[in-house]
Amino acid sequence: MVSCKSTFLSLNSTFLPFWLLGLFNNGSYVILLACAKSISDGGTALVFLALVVPGLTMKLSAPYWFDRVGYNKRLMMSTAFMTTSFMIVGFVSAHTYDSGSETKTKWQLFGVAFASLQCSLGEASLLPLAGKYDSCALKSNEAQNDGNKKSGNITAYSSGTGLAGVFGFAWKVILNDWFKLSFSATVVLANVLPVSYWSTYWFYFREELQEKMVMDLREEEDYVLQEGYDEDGEIPVAISETSSLKRRRNCIDDEDGVEMYQNITKERVGEGFVEDDNIDGGTSLEDNPTEQTGAVRHINDNSIPSSSQSYIQSLSTTERLRLVLSLWPYMIPLFTVYAAEYALQAGTWTAIGFPVDEKESRDQFYAYSNWLVR
């Protein structure tokens, strides 16, 4: 069960962190987008494909595994992808290859693909997280009968991603074009972003999210413990056998969270739990006669009044696919808009310049036109 705990940060203290996370998460993507002509002057569209296809694949797969991996691990993966992308593109750019060799471009595109994975993984994780904080803020306002307070974490994150467009092109134009730093140095210096990205998340959200997941898990265990029966009301249920609880335990993904959960479990031996130091194994009802005879049945996840997260966890792969496809009225318009934008950026704008026959003029038009539309 998900409830809005007092441990959740206030709106005033989360607006700036979500804004920064939006800026850093999309900033890496836009920096490499701004560098597309430097990576492959005649194959800008290839850079766009490397920036879009891996991330699209990541987002299409998200409904089938995000509920099994906690925010900490996902943001850690996103940070690692960002660093890997900048290091590959930057150092490969500084290396000298034989004239006419395509090896350099291939390696750079490989590095760009990591930025695509990073941006999509981060965005698909942080937007729902911002939504959770907004939901808790709204519930808190309702409880206090205060309708004037607004929840704006999604707005903050979206605003940060919007500024990332200006920031990314400014990074390239200022360092590479104005200060005349090499392309390699421009990209490698961008590793300040993953450091800032992870530091912001770690400082503001990591410990609190672990505490919240532990408390939500405890609440759901309490429900099973109090009910003690499956949906037919006949056979007692062992808490360790509920698939929903197993998945929740797997999302407690660092040592602090594990220790916190174990301490709660130890404190509650007298409340019907047995001590179990293996977090993946879970806890079980004490002196459960059904468990002793080996006739334990799984509880029906739908019988537990829980959050939308538990609802998603109870869906099969086919049901999740149907849920995703039901969103087509929103996905098709968004896909069309972004496809049109990328077609302009990867095609038309790369060939425009004043005068058009000068490469430097075309490069300047590409950089400034993209900068202005942001």
Coordinates of N, CA, C and O in Angstrom, one line a residue, residues 188-276:
V188 N 34.1 15.7 -23.2 CA 34.6 15.1 -21.9 C 34.3 15.9 -20.7 O 34.0 15.4 -19.6
L189 N 34.4 17.3 -20.9 CA 34.1 18.2 -19.8 C 32.6 18.1 -19.4 O 32.2 18.4 -18.2
A190 N 31.8 17.5 -20.3 CA 30.4 17.4 -19.9 C 30.1 16.3 -18.9 O 29.0 16.2 -18.4
N191 N 31.2 15.6 -18.4 CA 31.0 14.6 -17.4 C 30.7 15.3 -16.0 O 30.4 14.6 -15.1
V192 N 30.7 16.6 -16.0 CA 30.2 17.3 -14.8 C 28.7 17.0 -14.6 O 28.2 17.1 -13.5
L193 N 28.0 16.7 -15.7 CA 26.6 16.5 -15.7 C 26.2 15.2 -14.9 O 25.4 15.2 -14.0
P194 N 26.8 14.0 -15.2 CA 26.5 12.8 -14.4 C 26.8 13.0 -13.0 O 26.1 12.4 -12.1
V195 N 27.9 13.7 -12.7 CA 28.3 13.9 -11.3 C 27.2 14.7 -10.6 O 26.7 14.4 -9.5
S196 N 26.7 15.8 -11.2 CA 25.7 16.6 -10.6 C 24.3 15.9 -10.6 O 23.5 16.0 -9.6
Y197 N 24.1 15.1 -11.6 CA 22.8 14.3 -11.7 C 22.7 13.3 -10.5 O 21.7 13.4 -9.8
W198 N 23.7 12.5 -10.3 CA 23.6 11.5 -9.2 C 23.7 12.2 -7.9 O 23.0 11.8 -6.9
S199 N 24.5 13.3 -7.7 CA 24.6 14.0 -6.5 C 23.2 14.6 -6.1 O 22.8 14.5 -4.9
T200 N 22.5 15.2 -7.0 CA 21.2 15.7 -6.7 C 20.2 14.7 -6.3 O 19.5 14.8 -5.3
Y201 N 20.2 13.5 -7.0 CA 19.3 12.5 -6.6 C 19.7 11.9 -5.2 O 18.8 11.7 -4.4
W202 N 21.0 11.6 -5.1 CA 21.4 11.0 -3.8 C 21.1 11.9 -2.6 O 20.6 11.4 -1.6
F203 N 21.3 13.2 -2.7 CA 21.2 14.1 -1.6 C 19.7 14.3 -1.2 O 19.3 14.3 0.0
Y204 N 18.8 14.4 -2.2 CA 17.4 14.7 -2.0 C 16.5 13.5 -1.9 O 15.5 13.6 -1.1
F205 N 16.8 12.4 -2.6 CA 15.7 11.4 -2.7 C 16.1 10.0 -2.3 O 15.3 9.2 -1.9
R206 N 17.4 9.6 -2.4 CA 17.8 8.2 -2.3 C 17.3 7.6 -0.9 O 16.6 6.6 -0.9
E207 N 17.8 8.2 0.2 CA 17.5 7.7 1.5 C 16.0 7.7 1.8 O 15.4 6.7 2.3
E208 N 15.3 8.8 1.4 CA 13.9 8.9 1.7 C 13.1 7.8 0.9 O 12.1 7.3 1.4
L209 N 13.5 7.6 -0.4 CA 12.7 6.6 -1.1 C 12.9 5.2 -0.6 O 12.0 4.4 -0.6
Q210 N 14.1 4.9 -0.1 CA 14.3 3.6 0.6 C 13.4 3.5 1.8 O 12.8 2.4 2.0
E211 N 13.3 4.5 2.6 CA 12.5 4.5 3.8 C 11.0 4.3 3.4 O 10.3 3.6 4.0
K212 N 10.6 5.0 2.3 CA 9.2 4.9 1.9 C 8.9 3.5 1.4 O 7.8 3.0 1.7
M213 N 9.8 2.9 0.6 CA 9.5 1.6 0.1 C 9.4 0.6 1.3 O 8.6 -0.3 1.3
V214 N 10.3 0.8 2.3 CA 10.2 -0.1 3.4 C 8.9 0.0 4.2 O 8.3 -0.9 4.6
M215 N 8.5 1.3 4.4 CA 7.2 1.5 5.1 C 6.0 1.0 4.3 O 5.1 0.5 4.9
D216 N 6.0 1.2 3.0 CA 4.9 0.7 2.1 C 4.9 -0.9 2.2 O 3.8 -1.5 2.3
L217 N 6.1 -1.5 2.2 CA 6.1 -2.9 2.3 C 5.6 -3.4 3.6 O 4.8 -4.4 3.7
R218 N 5.9 -2.7 4.7 CA 5.4 -3.0 6.0 C 3.9 -2.9 6.1 O 3.3 -3.8 6.7
E219 N 3.4 -1.9 5.5 CA 1.9 -1.7 5.5 C 1.2 -2.9 4.8 O 0.2 -3.4 5.2
E220 N 1.8 -3.3 3.6 CA 1.2 -4.4 2.9 C 1.3 -5.7 3.7 O 0.4 -6.5 3.7
E221 N 2.4 -5.9 4.4 CA 2.6 -7.1 5.2 C 1.6 -7.0 6.4 O 1.0 -8.1 6.7
D222 N 1.4 -5.9 6.9 CA 0.4 -5.7 8.0 C -1.0 -6.2 7.5 O -1.7 -6.9 8.3
Y223 N -1.3 -5.8 6.3 CA -2.7 -6.2 5.8 C -2.8 -7.7 5.7 O -3.8 -8.3 6.2
V224 N -1.7 -8.3 5.1 CA -1.8 -9.8 5.0 C -1.8 -10.5 6.3 O -2.5 -11.4 6.6
L225 N -1.0 -9.9 7.3 CA -1.0 -10.5 8.6 C -2.3 -10.4 9.3 O -2.8 -11.3 10.0
Q226 N -3.0 -9.2 9.2 CA -4.2 -9.0 9.8 C -5.3 -9.9 9.2 O -6.2 -10.4 9.9
E227 N -5.3 -10.0 7.9 CA -6.3 -10.8 7.2 C -6.1 -12.3 7.4 O -6.9 -13.1 7.9
G228 N -4.8 -12.7 7.1 CA -4.4 -14.1 7.4 C -5.0 -15.1 6.5 O -4.8 -16.3 6.6
Y229 N -5.9 -14.7 5.5 CA -6.6 -15.7 4.7 C -6.5 -15.2 3.2 O -6.3 -14.0 2.9
D230 N -6.7 -16.2 2.3 CA -6.8 -15.8 0.9 C -8.2 -15.3 0.6 O -9.0 -15.1 1.5
E231 N -8.4 -15.0 -0.7 CA -9.7 -14.3 -1.0 C -10.9 -15.2 -0.8 O -12.0 -14.7 -0.6
D232 N -10.7 -16.5 -0.6 CA -11.8 -17.4 -0.3 C -12.1 -17.5 1.2 O -13.1 -18.0 1.6
G233 N -11.2 -16.9 2.0 CA -11.4 -16.9 3.4 C -11.2 -18.2 4.1 O -11.7 -18.5 5.2
E234 N -10.4 -19.1 3.5 CA -10.3 -20.5 4.0 C -8.9 -20.8 4.5 O -8.7 -21.3 5.5
I235 N -7.9 -20.5 3.6 CA -6.6 -21.0 3.9 C -5.6 -19.9 4.3 O -5.5 -18.9 3.6
P236 N -5.0 -20.0 5.5 CA -4.1 -18.9 5.9 C -3.0 -18.7 4.9 O -2.6 -19.7 4.2
V237 N -2.4 -17.5 4.8 CA -1.4 -17.2 3.8 C -0.1 -16.9 4.5 O 0.0 -16.2 5.4
A238 N 1.0 -17.4 3.9 CA 2.3 -17.1 4.4 C 2.8 -15.8 3.7 O 2.7 -15.7 2.4
I239 N 3.2 -14.8 4.4 CA 3.6 -13.6 3.8 C 4.7 -13.7 2.8 O 4.7 -13.1 1.7
S240 N 5.6 -14.6 3.0 CA 6.7 -14.8 2.1 C 6.3 -15.3 0.7 O 7.0 -15.3 -0.2
E241 N 5.0 -15.8 0.6 CA 4.6 -16.4 -0.6 C 3.8 -15.5 -1.5 O 3.4 -15.9 -2.6
T242 N 3.6 -14.2 -1.1 CA 2.9 -13.3 -2.0 C 3.8 -12.7 -3.0 O 4.8 -12.1 -2.6
S243 N 3.5 -12.8 -4.3 CA 4.4 -12.3 -5.3 C 4.6 -10.8 -5.3 O 5.6 -10.3 -5.6
S244 N 3.5 -10.1 -4.9 CA 3.6 -8.7 -4.8 C 4.6 -8.2 -3.8 O 5.4 -7.3 -4.0
L245 N 4.6 -8.9 -2.6 CA 5.6 -8.5 -1.6 C 7.0 -8.9 -2.0 O 8.0 -8.2 -1.7
K246 N 7.2 -10.0 -2.7 CA 8.5 -10.4 -3.2 C 9.1 -9.3 -4.1 O 10.3 -8.9 -4.0
R247 N 8.3 -8.8 -5.0 CA 8.8 -7.8 -5.9 C 9.1 -6.5 -5.2 O 10.0 -5.8 -5.5
R248 N 8.3 -6.2 -4.1 CA 8.6 -5.0 -3.4 C 9.9 -5.1 -2.6 O 10.7 -4.2 -2.6
R249 N 10.2 -6.3 -2.1 CA 11.4 -6.5 -1.4 C 12.6 -6.3 -2.3 O 13.7 -5.8 -2.0
N250 N 12.5 -6.8 -3.6 CA 13.5 -6.7 -4.5 C 13.8 -5.3 -4.9 O 14.9 -5.0 -5.4
C251 N 12.9 -4.4 -4.7 CA 13.1 -3.0 -5.1 C 13.8 -2.2 -4.0 O 14.2 -1.1 -4.1
I252 N 14.0 -2.8 -2.8 CA 14.8 -2.2 -1.7 C 16.2 -2.6 -2.1 O 16.7 -3.7 -1.7
D253 N 16.9 -1.7 -2.7 CA 18.1 -2.1 -3.5 C 19.4 -1.5 -3.0 O 20.3 -1.4 -3.7
D254 N 19.5 -1.1 -1.7 CA 20.8 -0.8 -1.2 C 20.9 -1.2 0.3 O 20.0 -1.6 0.9
E255 N 22.1 -1.1 0.8 CA 22.4 -1.7 2.2 C 21.6 -1.0 3.2 O 21.1 -1.6 4.2
D256 N 21.4 0.4 3.1 CA 20.6 1.1 4.1 C 19.2 0.6 4.1 O 18.6 0.4 5.2
G257 N 18.6 0.4 3.0 CA 17.2 -0.1 2.9 C 17.1 -1.5 3.5 O 16.1 -1.8 4.2
V258 N 18.0 -2.3 3.1 CA 18.0 -3.7 3.6 C 18.1 -3.7 5.2 O 17.3 -4.4 5.9
E259 N 19.0 -2.9 5.7 CA 19.2 -2.8 7.2 C 17.9 -2.3 7.8 O 17.5 -2.8 8.9
M260 N 17.3 -1.3 7.2 CA 16.1 -0.7 7.7 C 15.0 -1.7 7.8 O 14.2 -1.8 8.8
Y261 N 14.8 -2.5 6.7 CA 13.8 -3.5 6.7 C 14.0 -4.6 7.7 O 13.1 -5.0 8.4
Q262 N 15.3 -5.0 7.8 CA 15.6 -6.1 8.8 C 15.3 -5.6 10.2 O 14.9 -6.4 11.0
N263 N 15.7 -4.3 10.5 CA 15.4 -3.8 11.9 C 13.9 -3.8 12.2 O 13.5 -4.1 13.3
I264 N 13.1 -3.4 11.2 CA 11.7 -3.4 11.4 C 11.2 -4.8 11.7 O 10.4 -5.0 12.6
T265 N 11.7 -5.7 10.9 CA 11.3 -7.1 11.1 C 11.6 -7.7 12.4 O 10.9 -8.3 13.1
K266 N 12.9 -7.3 12.9 CA 13.3 -7.8 14.2 C 12.4 -7.2 15.3 O 12.2 -7.9 16.3
E267 N 12.0 -6.0 15.2 CA 11.2 -5.3 16.2 C 9.8 -5.9 16.3 O 9.1 -5.7 17.3
R268 N 9.4 -6.7 15.2 CA 8.0 -7.1 15.2 C 7.9 -8.6 15.3 O 6.9 -9.2 14.9
V269 N 8.9 -9.3 15.9 CA 8.7 -10.7 16.1 C 7.5 -11.0 16.9 O 6.7 -12.0 16.6
G270 N 7.2 -10.2 17.9 CA 6.1 -10.4 18.7 C 4.8 -10.1 18.1 O 3.7 -10.4 18.6
E271 N 4.8 -9.5 16.9 CA 3.6 -9.1 16.2 C 3.2 -10.2 15.2 O 2.2 -10.0 14.4
G272 N 3.9 -11.3 15.1 CA 3.5 -12.3 14.2 C 4.5 -12.6 13.1 O 4.2 -13.5 12.2
F273 N 5.6 -11.9 13.1 CA 6.7 -12.2 12.1 C 7.8 -13.0 12.7 O 8.0 -12.9 13.9
V274 N 8.5 -13.8 11.9 CA 9.7 -14.4 12.3 C 10.8 -13.7 11.7 O 10.7 -13.1 10.6
E275 N 12.0 -13.7 12.4 CA 13.1 -12.9 11.9 C 13.7 -13.6 10.7 O 13.9 -14.8 10.7
D276 N 14.1 -12.9 9.7 CA 14.6 -13.4 8.5 C 15.6 -12.4 7.9 O 15.2 -11.4 7.4

